[in-house]
Amino acid sequence: EAGVTQFPSHSVIEKGQTVTLRCDPISGHDNLYWYRRVMGKEIKFLLHFVKESKQDESGMPNNRFLAERTGGTYSTLKVQPAELEDSGVYFCASSQGVFQGWGTEAFFGQGTRLTVV
Amino acid sequence: EDQVTQSPEALRLQEGESSSLNCSYTVSGLRGLFWYRQDPGKGPEFLFTLYSAGEEKEKERLKATLTKKESFLHITAPKPEDSATYLCAVQAIRGGTSYGKLTFGQGTILTVHP
């Protein structure tokens, strides 16, 4: 069974540019999460999809970040325009879904390392 | 606000030298406490979920325990391949609603020397 896959693995962009990260969850997983780890800090929650709906977006830092999940399958996270403080590793995770959006353990992708220069 | 604190930040052991990692947490209502292992350049890899105080789970040389305020990850006779960052995270219940998001600690970097 394929795991959670993220593209690209690395991205270096200039301040002010746009970047789109993609996540393909494990097939059949209703829950999809985005997390971010900035240098020296803990992994922090960004948002949670249940199928194609946003269940919780309380962790999104500002309106430069836009997440979508097409048809309840893959998800994209767009940063526009990117700022220096957006640099970090962005992780996607998925889990099987039950009532209220929580479920079993979440499986993580390998992450996308974003560097804004 | 949910909080997770892990200690120590880094731990160096000799092969075969058993030890424990600590995870202290503050959460309004605990849905589950998760332990993950992370290797450099990779995403967190699931190890255990603990749901209630007194619960214990084991996997090879690892054993996780849970109290109402903290969790321990015991490593018995570690090997160099156990070297990794170990992450603790909590999932909360608020007002009867479970939230799927995880709140992570900063992790403990474990190095096991041969």
Short mmCIF file of C-alpha atoms in Angstrom, two decimals:
data_model
loop_
_atom_site.label_atom_id
_atom_site.label_comp_id
_atom_site.label_asym_id
_atom_site.label_seq_id
_atom_site.Cartn_x
_atom_site.Cartn_y
_atom_site.Cartn_z
CA GLU A 1 0.00 0.00 0.00
CA ALA A 2 1.35 3.40 -0.99
CA GLY A 3 1.96 5.84 1.83
CA VAL A 4 1.35 9.57 1.96
CA THR A 5 3.19 11.24 -0.91
CA GLN A 6 4.22 14.88 -1.09
CA PHE A 7 5.52 16.92 -4.01
CA PRO A 8 7.96 18.52 -4.40
CA SER A 9 10.44 17.29 -1.80
CA HIS A 10 12.31 20.61 -1.93
CA SER A 11 11.41 24.07 -3.21
CA VAL A 12 13.47 27.24 -3.22
CA ILE A 13 11.61 30.39 -4.22
CA GLU A 14 12.12 34.12 -3.97
CA LYS A 15 10.15 36.31 -1.64
CA GLY A 16 6.94 37.40 -3.30
CA GLN A 17 6.63 34.36 -5.53
CA THR A 18 3.93 31.71 -5.37
CA VAL A 19 4.46 28.08 -4.44
CA THR A 20 2.03 25.18 -4.48
CA LEU A 21 2.63 22.05 -2.45
CA ARG A 22 0.78 18.84 -3.18
CA CYS A 23 -0.19 15.92 -0.97
CA ASP A 24 -1.58 12.55 -2.02
CA PRO A 25 -3.00 10.78 1.04
CA ILE A 26 -3.36 7.08 1.59
CA SER A 27 -6.25 5.80 -0.50
CA GLY A 28 -9.48 5.68 1.46
CA HIS A 29 -8.35 8.06 4.20
CA ASP A 30 -11.00 10.70 4.83
CA ASN A 31 -8.85 12.85 7.11
CA LEU A 32 -6.06 14.93 5.65
CA TYR A 33 -3.89 17.27 7.71
CA TRP A 34 -1.25 19.87 6.96
CA TYR A 35 1.47 20.65 9.47
CA ARG A 36 4.57 22.82 9.40
CA ARG A 37 7.88 22.80 11.22
CA VAL A 38 9.96 25.95 11.16
CA MET A 39 13.60 25.91 12.21
CA GLY A 40 14.08 25.08 15.87
CA LYS A 41 10.37 24.83 16.61
CA GLU A 42 7.92 22.01 17.10
CA ILE A 43 5.66 20.66 14.36
CA LYS A 44 2.54 22.83 14.27
CA PHE A 45 -0.92 22.13 12.93
CA LEU A 46 -2.18 24.15 9.98
CA LEU A 47 -5.50 22.63 8.96
CA HIS A 48 -7.65 19.51 8.76
CA PHE A 49 -9.85 18.27 5.93
CA VAL A 50 -12.55 15.67 6.31
CA LYS A 51 -13.07 14.49 2.76
CA GLU A 52 -13.30 17.74 0.75
CA SER A 53 -14.47 19.95 3.65
CA LYS A 54 -12.29 22.04 5.93
CA GLN A 55 -12.94 20.73 9.44
CA ASP A 56 -10.48 22.94 11.27
CA GLU A 57 -8.31 25.69 9.82
CA SER A 58 -7.39 27.32 13.09
CA GLY A 59 -3.67 26.86 12.49
CA MET A 60 -3.46 28.69 9.16
CA PRO A 61 -1.12 31.64 9.80
CA ASN A 62 -2.75 34.20 7.47
CA ASN A 63 -4.65 34.64 4.23
CA ARG A 64 -1.54 34.12 2.13
CA PHE A 65 -2.09 30.41 2.68
CA LEU A 66 -4.82 28.62 0.73
CA ALA A 67 -5.55 24.91 1.03
CA GLU A 68 -7.83 22.87 -1.15
CA ARG A 69 -8.77 19.24 -1.39
CA THR A 70 -10.20 18.20 -4.71
CA GLY A 71 -12.97 15.62 -4.56
CA GLY A 72 -11.76 14.40 -1.22
CA THR A 73 -8.58 13.01 -2.75
CA TYR A 74 -5.32 14.95 -3.10
CA SER A 75 -4.73 18.31 -1.48
CA THR A 76 -2.77 21.42 -2.39
CA LEU A 77 -1.38 24.14 -0.18
CA LYS A 78 -0.62 27.39 -1.95
CA VAL A 79 1.43 30.20 -0.47
CA GLN A 80 0.96 33.51 -2.27
CA PRO A 81 2.95 35.68 -1.96
CA ALA A 82 5.66 33.84 -0.05
CA GLU A 83 7.52 35.59 2.76
CA LEU A 84 10.84 34.71 4.41
CA GLU A 85 9.10 33.44 7.56
CA ASP A 86 7.23 30.83 5.51
CA SER A 87 10.41 28.78 5.22
CA GLY A 88 10.20 25.40 6.88
CA VAL A 89 9.18 21.81 6.32
CA TYR A 90 5.55 21.24 5.42
CA PHE A 91 4.12 17.85 6.31
CA CYS A 92 0.94 16.24 5.17
CA ALA A 93 -0.72 13.43 7.08
CA SER A 94 -3.78 11.28 6.58
CA SER A 95 -5.90 8.98 8.72
CA GLN A 96 -9.05 6.92 8.43
CA GLY A 97 -12.11 8.96 9.19
CA VAL A 98 -14.89 8.46 11.68
CA PHE A 99 -17.46 10.70 13.29
CA GLN A 100 -16.41 14.25 14.15
CA GLY A 101 -13.26 14.02 12.10
CA TRP A 102 -10.96 12.17 14.46
CA GLY A 103 -9.73 8.74 13.82
CA THR A 104 -6.90 6.36 14.20
CA GLU A 105 -3.24 7.22 13.96
CA ALA A 106 -2.13 9.68 11.31
CA PHE A 107 0.44 8.64 8.72
CA PHE A 108 2.84 11.32 7.57
CA GLY A 109 4.46 12.07 4.26
CA GLN A 110 8.17 12.80 3.94
CA GLY A 111 7.56 16.55 3.88
CA THR A 112 8.31 19.41 1.52
CA ARG A 113 11.23 21.61 2.52
CA LEU A 114 10.38 25.17 1.49
CA THR A 115 13.06 27.82 1.45
CA VAL A 116 12.09 31.42 0.73
CA VAL A 117 15.04 33.66 -0.15
CA GLU B 1 -4.27 25.91 25.00
CA ASP B 2 -2.85 22.41 24.71
CA GLN B 3 0.83 22.09 25.58
CA VAL B 4 3.37 19.29 25.25
CA THR B 5 6.86 19.42 26.74
CA GLN B 6 9.46 16.76 26.08
CA SER B 7 12.63 16.10 28.01
CA PRO B 8 15.49 15.80 27.65
CA GLU B 9 16.04 17.72 24.41
CA ALA B 10 18.86 15.33 23.53
CA LEU B 11 20.00 12.02 24.96
CA ARG B 12 23.17 10.11 24.19
CA LEU B 13 23.34 6.45 25.19
CA GLN B 14 25.74 3.61 24.79
CA GLU B 15 24.40 0.54 23.04
CA GLY B 16 22.60 -1.56 25.65
CA GLU B 17 22.16 1.34 28.10
CA SER B 18 18.44 1.56 28.91
CA SER B 19 16.75 4.90 29.57
CA SER B 20 13.46 6.82 29.39
CA LEU B 21 12.13 9.82 27.54
CA ASN B 22 9.53 12.06 29.15
CA CYS B 23 6.49 13.80 27.69
CA SER B 24 4.51 16.14 29.94
CA TYR B 25 1.20 17.42 28.65
CA THR B 26 -1.56 19.87 29.46
CA VAL B 27 -4.83 19.40 27.64
CA SER B 28 -8.46 20.16 28.48
CA GLY B 29 -9.48 16.59 27.71
CA LEU B 30 -7.22 13.89 26.35
CA ARG B 31 -8.47 11.93 23.37
CA GLY B 32 -5.13 10.22 22.78
CA LEU B 33 -1.39 10.57 23.25
CA PHE B 34 0.79 9.58 20.32
CA TRP B 35 4.45 8.68 20.02
CA TYR B 36 6.22 9.06 16.70
CA ARG B 37 9.77 8.40 15.53
CA GLN B 38 11.37 10.71 12.98
CA ASP B 39 14.54 10.02 11.03
CA PRO B 40 16.45 12.86 9.30
CA GLY B 41 14.79 13.97 6.08
CA LYS B 42 11.70 11.86 6.67
CA GLY B 43 8.24 12.36 8.07
CA PRO B 44 7.17 11.17 11.52
CA GLU B 45 6.58 7.42 11.73
CA PHE B 46 3.79 6.23 14.04
CA LEU B 47 4.80 4.15 17.05
CA PHE B 48 2.01 4.09 19.69
CA THR B 49 -1.29 5.57 20.75
CA LEU B 50 -2.27 5.65 24.44
CA TYR B 51 -5.79 6.60 25.46
CA SER B 52 -6.09 6.37 29.25
CA ALA B 53 -3.96 6.61 32.36
CA GLY B 54 -2.37 3.31 33.26
CA GLU B 55 -2.23 2.09 29.69
CA GLU B 56 1.02 0.58 28.40
CA LYS B 57 2.10 -0.51 24.92
CA GLU B 58 5.23 -2.26 23.73
CA LYS B 59 7.01 -2.66 20.44
CA GLU B 60 10.38 -4.39 20.27
CA ARG B 61 12.72 -2.43 22.59
CA LEU B 62 10.19 0.38 23.19
CA LYS B 63 7.53 0.62 25.86
CA ALA B 64 5.18 3.57 26.28
CA THR B 65 3.28 4.36 29.46
CA LEU B 66 0.70 7.02 30.33
CA THR B 67 -0.36 8.87 33.47
CA LYS B 68 -2.78 11.78 33.82
CA LYS B 69 0.02 14.30 33.35
CA GLU B 70 2.81 12.61 31.45
CA SER B 71 3.95 9.76 29.28
CA PHE B 72 7.22 7.89 29.24
CA LEU B 73 8.92 6.11 26.40
CA HIS B 74 11.21 3.46 27.86
CA ILE B 75 13.99 2.14 25.67
CA THR B 76 15.47 -1.16 26.77
CA ALA B 77 18.93 -2.20 25.58
CA PRO B 78 18.95 0.28 22.69
CA LYS B 79 20.83 -0.31 19.46
CA PRO B 80 22.38 2.27 17.12
CA GLU B 81 19.43 1.87 14.75
CA ASP B 82 17.17 3.30 17.48
CA SER B 83 18.86 6.67 16.96
CA ALA B 84 16.21 9.16 15.85
CA THR B 85 14.07 12.03 17.08
CA TYR B 86 11.15 10.82 19.18
CA LEU B 87 8.05 12.99 19.09
CA CYS B 88 5.13 13.07 21.49
CA ALA B 89 1.77 14.56 20.49
CA VAL B 90 -1.70 14.89 22.02
CA GLN B 91 -5.14 14.87 20.49
CA ALA B 92 -7.80 16.74 22.48
CA ILE B 93 -11.49 16.66 23.31
CA ARG B 94 -13.23 19.96 23.96
CA GLY B 95 -16.87 20.35 24.85
CA GLY B 96 -17.52 16.76 23.92
CA THR B 97 -16.04 17.21 20.46
CA SER B 98 -12.90 15.38 19.41
CA TYR B 99 -10.45 17.34 17.35
CA GLY B 100 -8.25 15.44 14.95
CA LYS B 101 -5.28 17.77 15.07
CA LEU B 102 -2.16 16.80 16.95
CA THR B 103 -0.24 19.14 19.25
CA PHE B 104 3.42 18.16 19.21
CA GLY B 105 6.30 18.57 21.61
CA GLN B 106 9.71 19.62 20.33
CA GLY B 107 11.03 16.09 20.42
CA THR B 108 13.96 14.26 22.00
CA ILE B 109 16.97 13.57 19.81
CA LEU B 110 18.26 10.13 20.75
CA THR B 111 21.75 9.02 19.76
CA VAL B 112 22.87 5.48 20.53
CA HIS B 113 26.59 4.82 20.20
CA PRO B 114 27.91 1.33 19.41
#
